[in-house]
Short mmCIF file of N, CA, C and O and ligand atoms in Angstrom, two decimals:
data_model
loop_
_atom_site.label_atom_id
_atom_site.label_comp_id
_atom_site.label_asym_id
_atom_site.label_seq_id
_atom_site.Cartn_x
_atom_site.Cartn_y
_atom_site.Cartn_z
N UNK A 97 61.58 127.73 41.49
CA UNK A 97 61.59 126.25 42.08
C UNK A 97 60.08 126.33 42.49
O UNK A 97 59.19 127.24 43.29
N UNK A 98 59.67 125.07 42.02
CA UNK A 98 57.90 124.77 42.33
C UNK A 98 57.76 124.43 43.69
O UNK A 98 58.76 124.03 44.56
N UNK A 99 56.45 124.57 44.35
CA UNK A 99 56.28 124.16 45.64
C UNK A 99 56.78 122.92 45.85
O UNK A 99 56.76 122.40 47.20
N UNK A 100 56.44 122.13 44.99
CA UNK A 100 56.56 120.74 45.24
C UNK A 100 57.81 120.46 45.56
O UNK A 100 58.08 119.55 46.71
N UNK A 101 58.88 120.73 44.81
CA UNK A 101 60.38 120.29 45.05
C UNK A 101 60.77 121.48 46.32
O UNK A 101 61.40 120.76 47.19
N UNK A 102 59.90 122.51 46.59
CA UNK A 102 60.60 123.10 47.79
C UNK A 102 60.42 122.22 49.27
O UNK A 102 60.95 122.09 50.05
N UNK A 103 59.05 121.46 48.75
CA UNK A 103 58.42 120.94 50.05
C UNK A 103 59.51 119.70 50.31
O UNK A 103 59.53 118.86 51.49
N UNK A 104 59.87 119.10 49.33
CA UNK A 104 60.76 117.76 49.04
C UNK A 104 61.99 118.00 49.88
O UNK A 104 62.50 117.47 50.76
N UNK A 105 62.39 119.19 49.58
CA UNK A 105 63.54 119.74 50.36
C UNK A 105 63.83 119.75 51.56
O UNK A 105 64.56 119.45 52.51
N UNK A 106 62.17 120.65 51.94
CA UNK A 106 62.60 121.03 53.27
C UNK A 106 62.14 119.58 53.94
O UNK A 106 62.78 119.47 55.45
N UNK A 107 61.44 118.64 53.39
CA UNK A 107 61.45 117.34 54.44
C UNK A 107 62.58 116.62 54.56
O UNK A 107 63.14 116.03 55.69
N UNK A 108 63.84 117.05 53.22
CA UNK A 108 64.91 116.29 53.44
C UNK A 108 65.61 116.59 54.54
O UNK A 108 66.44 115.97 55.31
N UNK A 109 65.63 118.04 54.79
CA UNK A 109 66.46 118.73 55.65
C UNK A 109 65.89 118.44 57.10
O UNK A 109 66.40 118.16 57.96
N UNK A 110 64.52 118.26 57.34
CA UNK A 110 63.98 118.00 58.40
C UNK A 110 64.39 116.83 58.80
O UNK A 110 64.81 116.37 59.91
N UNK A 111 64.73 115.73 57.84
CA UNK A 111 64.99 114.48 58.17
C UNK A 111 66.45 114.26 58.47
O UNK A 111 67.07 113.60 59.74
N UNK A 112 67.10 114.95 57.87
CA UNK A 112 68.59 115.26 58.27
C UNK A 112 68.67 115.64 59.79
O UNK A 112 69.28 115.32 60.61
N UNK A 113 67.88 116.93 60.06
CA UNK A 113 68.27 117.28 61.32
C UNK A 113 67.64 116.22 62.62
O UNK A 113 68.42 116.23 63.57
N UNK A 114 66.27 115.59 62.14
CA UNK A 114 65.92 114.65 62.92
C UNK A 114 66.85 113.44 63.26
O UNK A 114 67.16 113.33 64.58
N UNK A 115 67.59 112.83 62.48
CA UNK A 115 68.47 111.65 62.37
C UNK A 115 69.84 112.13 63.32
O UNK A 115 70.08 111.43 64.00
N UNK A 116 70.09 113.46 62.88
CA UNK A 116 71.15 113.83 63.82
C UNK A 116 71.20 114.22 65.05
O UNK A 116 71.85 113.69 66.02
N UNK A 117 69.75 114.91 65.30
CA UNK A 117 69.71 114.93 66.93
C UNK A 117 69.24 113.85 67.41
O UNK A 117 69.70 113.96 68.77
N UNK A 118 68.57 112.74 66.90
CA UNK A 118 68.67 111.41 67.83
C UNK A 118 69.85 110.62 68.11
O UNK A 118 70.10 110.03 69.27
N UNK A 119 71.11 110.96 67.38
CA UNK A 119 72.03 110.20 67.59
C UNK A 119 73.24 110.91 68.56
O UNK A 119 74.38 110.94 68.88
N UNK A 120 73.05 112.29 68.66
CA UNK A 120 73.99 112.98 69.39
C UNK A 120 73.75 113.27 70.91
O UNK A 120 74.23 114.40 71.61
N UNK A 121 73.00 112.48 71.38
CA UNK A 121 72.36 112.75 72.92
C UNK A 121 72.84 111.48 73.70
O UNK A 121 72.02 111.16 74.17
N UNK A 122 74.12 111.22 73.77
CA UNK A 122 74.14 110.14 74.55
C UNK A 122 73.99 110.21 76.10
O UNK A 122 74.38 111.45 76.61
N UNK A 123 74.04 109.77 77.03
CA UNK A 123 73.43 110.25 78.30
C UNK A 123 74.91 109.92 79.16
O UNK A 123 75.49 109.17 79.02
N UNK A 124 75.13 111.63 79.66
CA UNK A 124 76.24 111.54 80.48
C UNK A 124 76.35 110.81 81.28
O UNK A 124 75.47 110.62 82.09
N UNK A 125 77.93 109.76 81.21
CA UNK A 125 77.42 109.18 82.62
C UNK A 125 77.91 109.87 83.91
O UNK A 125 78.47 111.07 83.81
N UNK A 126 77.43 109.45 84.88
CA UNK A 126 77.49 110.22 86.26
C UNK A 126 78.93 109.91 87.12
O UNK A 126 79.12 109.01 87.02
N UNK A 127 79.73 110.83 86.75
CA UNK A 127 80.66 110.90 87.31
C UNK A 127 80.80 111.04 88.78
O UNK A 127 80.29 111.46 89.50
N UNK A 128 81.56 110.14 89.31
CA UNK A 128 81.67 109.76 90.83
C UNK A 128 83.01 110.38 91.08
O UNK A 128 83.95 110.10 90.93
N UNK A 129 82.84 111.54 91.73
CA UNK A 129 84.50 112.50 92.08
C UNK A 129 84.98 111.30 93.37
O UNK A 129 84.27 110.66 93.93
N UNK A 130 86.35 111.86 93.10
CA UNK A 130 87.27 111.06 93.97
C UNK A 130 86.75 110.98 95.40
O UNK A 130 86.30 112.07 96.15
N UNK A 131 86.53 109.78 95.95
CA UNK A 131 85.90 109.79 97.73
C UNK A 131 87.24 110.02 98.41
O UNK A 131 88.43 109.62 98.22
N UNK A 132 86.85 110.71 99.45
CA UNK A 132 87.97 110.98 100.55
C UNK A 132 87.75 110.13 101.95
O UNK A 132 88.24 110.31 102.68
N UNK A 133 86.79 108.85 101.39
CA UNK A 133 86.66 108.25 102.76
C UNK A 133 87.09 107.06 102.70
O UNK A 133 87.60 106.44 103.69
N UNK A 134 87.83 106.57 101.73
CA UNK A 134 89.16 105.52 101.94
C UNK A 134 90.06 105.51 102.91
O UNK A 134 90.82 106.53 103.08
N UNK A 135 90.17 104.79 103.91
CA UNK A 135 91.13 104.97 104.77
C UNK A 135 92.31 104.17 104.19
O UNK A 135 92.36 102.77 103.80
N UNK A 136 93.69 104.83 104.75
CA UNK A 136 94.90 104.33 104.18
C UNK A 136 95.33 103.29 105.16
O UNK A 136 95.00 103.12 106.41
N UNK A 137 95.63 102.35 104.44
CA UNK A 137 96.28 101.13 105.53
C UNK A 137 97.46 101.48 106.55
O UNK A 137 98.14 102.49 106.06
N UNK A 138 97.47 100.88 107.58
CA UNK A 138 98.27 101.27 108.82
C UNK A 138 99.54 100.70 108.40
O UNK A 138 100.48 101.30 109.24
N UNK A 139 99.85 99.94 107.44
CA UNK A 139 101.03 99.19 107.39
C UNK A 139 102.11 100.30 106.86
O UNK A 139 101.86 101.34 106.36
N UNK A 140 103.44 99.67 107.30
CA UNK A 140 104.48 100.70 107.31
C UNK A 140 104.49 100.85 105.49
O UNK A 140 104.36 100.02 104.53
N UNK A 141 104.97 102.26 105.29
CA UNK A 141 105.10 102.34 103.68
C UNK A 141 106.59 102.79 103.43
O UNK A 141 107.26 102.69 104.28
N UNK A 142 106.88 102.98 102.05
CA UNK A 142 108.06 102.95 101.92
C UNK A 142 108.87 101.54 101.51
O UNK A 142 108.17 100.56 101.56
N UNK A 143 110.20 101.72 101.19
CA UNK A 143 110.77 100.59 100.79
C UNK A 143 111.49 99.61 101.80
O UNK A 143 111.66 100.25 102.94
N UNK A 144 111.25 98.60 101.68
CA UNK A 144 111.22 97.57 102.83
C UNK A 144 112.28 96.25 102.38
O UNK A 144 111.77 95.70 101.22
N UNK A 145 113.03 95.96 102.93
CA UNK A 145 113.78 94.78 102.75
C UNK A 145 113.36 93.64 103.64
O UNK A 145 113.59 93.72 104.95
N UNK A 146 112.81 92.47 103.32
CA UNK A 146 112.17 91.69 103.95
C UNK A 146 113.38 90.05 104.06
O UNK A 146 114.32 90.07 103.26
N UNK A 147 113.58 90.02 105.34
CA UNK A 147 114.43 88.91 105.67
C UNK A 147 113.84 87.71 106.27
O UNK A 147 112.82 87.74 107.01
N UNK A 148 114.06 86.63 105.51
CA UNK A 148 112.92 85.37 106.27
C UNK A 148 113.94 84.22 105.32
O UNK A 148 114.36 84.01 104.60
N UNK A 149 113.99 83.13 106.43
CA UNK A 149 114.56 81.88 106.00
C UNK A 149 116.05 82.07 105.67
O UNK A 149 116.69 81.30 104.90
N UNK A 150 116.58 82.94 106.49
CA UNK A 150 118.34 83.30 106.13
C UNK A 150 118.39 83.97 104.91
O UNK A 150 119.46 83.65 104.18
N UNK A 151 117.58 84.43 104.31
CA UNK A 151 117.61 85.24 102.95
C UNK A 151 117.26 86.57 102.72
O UNK A 151 116.21 87.03 103.51
N UNK A 152 117.82 87.42 102.14
CA UNK A 152 117.11 88.86 101.93
C UNK A 152 116.28 88.71 100.62
O UNK A 152 116.31 88.10 99.96
N UNK A 153 115.12 89.38 100.95
CA UNK A 153 114.13 89.72 99.37
C UNK A 153 115.29 90.65 98.91
O UNK A 153 115.35 91.89 99.03
N UNK A 154 115.57 90.38 97.64
CA UNK A 154 116.45 91.29 96.79
C UNK A 154 116.64 91.11 95.45
O UNK A 154 116.25 89.71 95.14
N UNK A 155 116.75 92.09 94.56
CA UNK A 155 117.15 93.49 95.25
C UNK A 155 116.16 94.12 95.35
O UNK A 155 115.01 93.78 95.05
N UNK A 156 116.19 95.40 96.13
CA UNK A 156 115.20 96.04 96.30
C UNK A 156 115.92 97.25 95.92
O UNK A 156 116.82 97.63 96.01
N UNK A 157 114.89 98.06 95.11
CA UNK A 157 115.01 99.28 94.35
C UNK A 157 114.59 100.78 95.26
O UNK A 157 113.19 100.66 95.58
N UNK A 158 115.32 101.67 95.81
CA UNK A 158 114.93 102.74 96.56
C UNK A 158 115.45 104.20 95.84
O UNK A 158 116.10 104.10 95.13
N UNK A 159 114.87 105.07 96.44
CA UNK A 159 115.09 106.42 95.97
C UNK A 159 116.45 106.62 96.80
O UNK A 159 116.67 106.17 98.11
N UNK A 160 117.25 107.63 96.41
CA UNK A 160 118.68 108.43 97.19
C UNK A 160 118.03 108.46 98.38
O UNK A 160 117.20 109.64 98.43
N UNK A 161 118.73 108.11 99.37
CA UNK A 161 118.54 108.87 100.60
C UNK A 161 117.29 108.34 101.46
O UNK A 161 116.88 108.90 102.35
N UNK A 162 116.52 107.43 100.71
CA UNK A 162 115.40 106.98 101.47
C UNK A 162 115.54 106.14 102.59
O UNK A 162 116.66 105.81 102.98
N UNK A 163 114.51 106.05 103.47
CA UNK A 163 114.63 105.66 104.92
C UNK A 163 114.10 103.99 104.17
O UNK A 163 112.96 103.94 103.58
N UNK A 164 114.82 103.19 104.31
CA UNK A 164 114.53 101.64 104.24
C UNK A 164 114.36 100.90 105.20
O UNK A 164 114.91 101.16 106.51
N UNK A 165 113.22 100.34 105.38
CA UNK A 165 112.83 99.35 106.64
C UNK A 165 113.24 97.81 106.48
O UNK A 165 112.95 97.38 105.25
N UNK A 166 113.80 97.19 107.15
CA UNK A 166 114.15 95.92 107.46
C UNK A 166 113.28 95.01 108.44
O UNK A 166 113.20 95.58 109.39
N UNK A 167 112.83 93.99 107.74
CA UNK A 167 111.87 93.08 108.56
C UNK A 167 112.45 91.63 108.75
O UNK A 167 113.24 91.24 107.65
N UNK A 168 112.65 91.35 109.91
CA UNK A 168 113.02 89.99 110.04
C UNK A 168 112.28 89.12 110.77
O UNK A 168 111.90 89.13 111.77
N UNK A 169 111.99 88.13 109.60
CA UNK A 169 111.07 87.09 110.17
C UNK A 169 111.73 85.97 111.05
O UNK A 169 110.74 84.81 111.54
N UNK A 170 112.82 86.04 110.89
CA UNK A 170 113.68 84.78 111.51
C UNK A 170 113.59 85.03 113.03
O UNK A 170 113.73 86.27 113.51
N UNK A 171 114.26 83.73 113.73
CA UNK A 171 114.69 83.85 115.11
C UNK A 171 115.81 84.59 115.09
O UNK A 171 116.14 85.06 116.45
N UNK A 172 116.84 84.64 114.37
CA UNK A 172 118.15 84.79 114.52
C UNK A 172 118.33 86.32 114.21
O UNK A 172 117.51 87.07 113.55
N UNK A 173 119.25 86.87 114.64
CA UNK A 173 119.75 88.39 114.46
C UNK A 173 120.30 88.32 113.01
O UNK A 173 121.16 87.51 113.17
N UNK A 174 120.01 89.42 112.56
CA UNK A 174 120.69 89.50 111.08
C UNK A 174 121.15 91.05 111.16
O UNK A 174 120.74 91.82 111.94
N UNK A 175 121.99 91.13 109.95
CA UNK A 175 122.31 92.62 109.75
C UNK A 175 122.47 92.79 108.23
O UNK A 175 122.09 91.99 107.64
N UNK A 176 122.05 93.94 107.80
CA UNK A 176 122.38 94.59 106.53
C UNK A 176 123.43 95.35 106.39
O UNK A 176 123.37 96.72 107.12
N UNK A 177 124.61 95.08 105.80
CA UNK A 177 125.80 95.76 106.17
C UNK A 177 126.48 95.70 104.76
O UNK A 177 126.51 94.88 103.98
N UNK A 178 126.41 96.91 104.14
CA UNK A 178 127.43 97.36 103.07
C UNK A 178 128.72 96.46 102.93
O UNK A 178 129.47 96.34 103.89
N UNK A 179 128.66 95.77 101.59
CA UNK A 179 129.88 95.10 101.57
C UNK A 179 131.27 96.00 101.41
O UNK A 179 132.40 95.58 101.83
N UNK A 180 130.79 97.48 100.83
CA UNK A 180 131.91 98.36 100.77
C UNK A 180 131.60 99.77 101.03
O UNK A 180 130.36 100.08 100.91
N UNK A 181 132.60 100.49 101.69
CA UNK A 181 132.16 102.06 101.84
C UNK A 181 131.51 102.50 103.36
O UNK A 181 131.12 103.26 103.29
N UNK A 182 131.40 101.17 104.16
CA UNK A 182 130.34 101.78 105.25
C UNK A 182 129.21 102.53 104.81
O UNK A 182 128.79 103.56 105.61
N UNK A 183 128.83 102.39 103.97
CA UNK A 183 127.40 103.05 103.67
C UNK A 183 126.28 102.95 104.25
O UNK A 183 125.58 103.75 104.49
N UNK A 184 125.97 101.72 104.54
CA UNK A 184 124.90 101.24 105.64
C UNK A 184 125.42 100.05 106.56
O UNK A 184 125.89 99.16 105.96
N UNK A 185 124.84 99.96 107.72
CA UNK A 185 125.16 98.70 108.53
C UNK A 185 124.04 99.03 109.76
O UNK A 185 124.22 99.68 110.51
N UNK A 186 123.23 98.09 109.46
CA UNK A 186 122.13 98.09 110.64
C UNK A 186 121.73 96.65 111.05
O UNK A 186 121.73 95.56 110.43
N UNK A 187 121.73 96.46 112.22
CA UNK A 187 121.34 95.26 112.89
C UNK A 187 120.02 95.05 113.01
O UNK A 187 119.29 96.24 113.60
N UNK A 188 119.18 93.76 113.07
CA UNK A 188 117.87 93.71 113.11
C UNK A 188 117.60 92.45 114.08
O UNK A 188 118.13 91.40 113.67
N UNK A 189 117.18 92.77 114.99
CA UNK A 189 117.00 91.75 116.08
C UNK A 189 115.98 90.49 115.53
O UNK A 189 115.09 91.01 114.67
N UNK A 190 115.95 89.43 116.07
CA UNK A 190 115.26 88.08 115.67
C UNK A 190 113.70 88.95 115.67
O UNK A 190 113.32 89.23 116.96
N UNK A 191 112.86 88.68 114.72
CA UNK A 191 111.58 89.12 114.68
C UNK A 191 111.19 90.37 114.90
O UNK A 191 110.16 91.24 115.43
N UNK A 192 112.30 91.21 114.74
CA UNK A 192 112.28 92.59 114.62
C UNK A 192 112.37 93.56 113.49
O UNK A 192 112.48 92.74 112.31
N UNK A 193 112.56 94.87 113.42
CA UNK A 193 112.46 95.42 112.27
C UNK A 193 113.51 96.78 112.52
O UNK A 193 113.67 97.03 113.84
N UNK A 194 114.03 97.30 111.66
CA UNK A 194 114.83 98.26 111.81
C UNK A 194 114.83 99.27 110.58
O UNK A 194 114.65 98.87 109.65
N UNK A 195 115.58 100.36 110.51
CA UNK A 195 115.52 101.20 109.48
C UNK A 195 116.89 101.70 109.10
O UNK A 195 117.56 101.59 110.23
N UNK A 196 117.30 102.04 107.83
CA UNK A 196 118.36 102.74 107.79
C UNK A 196 118.25 103.84 106.62
O UNK A 196 117.11 103.63 105.68
N UNK A 197 119.43 104.40 106.30
CA UNK A 197 119.16 105.78 105.26
C UNK A 197 119.83 104.93 104.07
O UNK A 197 120.99 104.72 104.22
N UNK A 198 119.32 104.97 102.94
CA UNK A 198 119.71 104.64 101.69
C UNK A 198 121.13 105.89 101.43
O UNK A 198 120.80 106.71 101.60
N UNK A 199 122.11 105.23 100.71
CA UNK A 199 123.08 106.14 100.07
C UNK A 199 122.15 107.25 99.17
O UNK A 199 121.21 107.04 98.63
N UNK A 200 122.95 108.16 98.91
CA UNK A 200 122.15 109.52 98.16
C UNK A 200 122.83 109.25 96.80
O UNK A 200 121.95 109.85 96.04
N UNK A 201 124.01 108.38 96.70
CA UNK A 201 124.51 108.35 95.30
C UNK A 201 124.00 107.09 94.45
O UNK A 201 123.77 105.87 95.11
N UNK A 202 123.26 107.20 93.47
CA UNK A 202 122.78 106.26 92.76
C UNK A 202 123.78 105.26 92.44
O UNK A 202 124.93 105.37 92.19
N UNK A 203 123.10 104.03 92.44
CA UNK A 203 124.22 102.69 92.19
C UNK A 203 123.60 101.53 92.60
O UNK A 203 122.23 101.41 93.44
N UNK A 204 124.27 100.40 92.58
CA UNK A 204 124.00 99.22 93.15
C UNK A 204 124.89 98.78 94.20
O UNK A 204 126.13 98.92 93.95
N UNK A 205 124.43 98.72 95.26
CA UNK A 205 125.11 98.38 96.58
C UNK A 205 124.80 96.94 96.98
O UNK A 205 123.92 96.38 97.43
N UNK A 206 126.28 96.29 96.83
CA UNK A 206 125.92 94.59 97.52
C UNK A 206 126.06 95.17 99.06
O UNK A 206 126.72 95.34 99.57
N UNK A 207 125.48 94.12 100.02
CA UNK A 207 125.53 93.84 101.23
C UNK A 207 125.31 92.37 101.31
O UNK A 207 125.21 91.72 100.96
N UNK A 208 125.57 92.22 102.75
CA UNK A 208 125.65 90.84 103.47
C UNK A 208 125.30 91.06 105.03
O UNK A 208 125.11 92.05 105.17
N UNK A 209 125.07 90.09 105.76
CA UNK A 209 124.77 89.71 106.93
C UNK A 209 126.09 89.40 107.49
O UNK A 209 126.54 88.59 107.23
N UNK A 210 126.49 90.54 108.72
CA UNK A 210 127.92 90.15 109.28
C UNK A 210 127.82 88.64 109.98
O UNK A 210 128.62 88.07 110.39
N UNK A 211 126.55 88.45 110.54
CA UNK A 211 126.57 87.07 111.09
C UNK A 211 126.39 85.94 110.53
O UNK A 211 126.59 84.71 110.76
N UNK A 212 125.96 85.82 109.13
CA UNK A 212 125.64 84.84 108.60
C UNK A 212 126.51 84.99 107.03
O UNK A 212 125.74 85.64 105.94
N UNK A 213 127.85 84.53 106.73
CA UNK A 213 128.45 85.22 105.76
C UNK A 213 127.84 84.62 104.21
O UNK A 213 128.16 85.33 103.12
N UNK A 214 126.80 83.58 104.37
CA UNK A 214 126.15 83.00 103.15
C UNK A 214 125.23 83.84 102.74
O UNK A 214 124.51 83.97 101.58
N UNK A 215 125.03 85.35 103.41
CA UNK A 215 123.41 86.00 103.23
C UNK A 215 123.84 87.11 102.49
O UNK A 215 124.84 88.00 102.88
N UNK A 216 123.28 87.27 101.20
CA UNK A 216 124.06 88.61 100.55
C UNK A 216 122.71 89.02 99.59
O UNK A 216 121.79 88.48 99.64
N UNK A 217 122.94 90.40 99.52
CA UNK A 217 121.59 91.14 98.63
C UNK A 217 122.28 92.18 98.11
O UNK A 217 123.13 92.52 98.12
N UNK A 218 121.13 92.81 97.28
CA UNK A 218 121.79 93.93 96.77
C UNK A 218 120.53 95.00 96.78
O UNK A 218 119.53 94.86 96.77
N UNK A 219 121.05 96.69 97.05
CA UNK A 219 120.54 97.66 97.16
C UNK A 219 120.57 98.40 95.88
O UNK A 219 121.66 99.15 95.79
N UNK A 220 119.62 98.60 95.35
CA UNK A 220 119.89 99.45 93.88
C UNK A 220 118.95 100.97 94.31
O UNK A 220 117.80 101.04 94.69
N UNK A 221 119.84 101.65 94.38
CA UNK A 221 119.49 103.20 94.51
C UNK A 221 119.33 103.93 93.23
O UNK A 221 120.15 103.87 92.23
N UNK A 222 118.21 104.19 92.87
CA UNK A 222 117.92 104.71 91.37
C UNK A 222 117.11 106.15 91.78
O UNK A 222 116.33 106.04 92.57
CU1 LIG B 434 122.17 86.80 109.13
#
């Protein structure tokens, strides 16, 4: 190998090293660790059946045995009463809230309001 060819090869190697070196250093993004300062909202958590305008917000899907909150925006008293099986039955005062325990058996449960026969809804346990 002549010195001239050696120099040529050496320069090629240097070029290759140089070009690869300049493309392999992306700036590492500053990672922001999960902040622990976010305040959780005080609103009620968990599944909710909202009653407004003589209607249930339905269907609502809940976990087996979940505590379900019922909110009543109407002035009239309502109830959330299972159509069959006496699986749940709760009265909700006008402008009030109530809770009941969802069935533990998965399925779709039809319910109604005992005071207003036109009010119907479905609770899905899954
Ligand atoms: Cu009602």
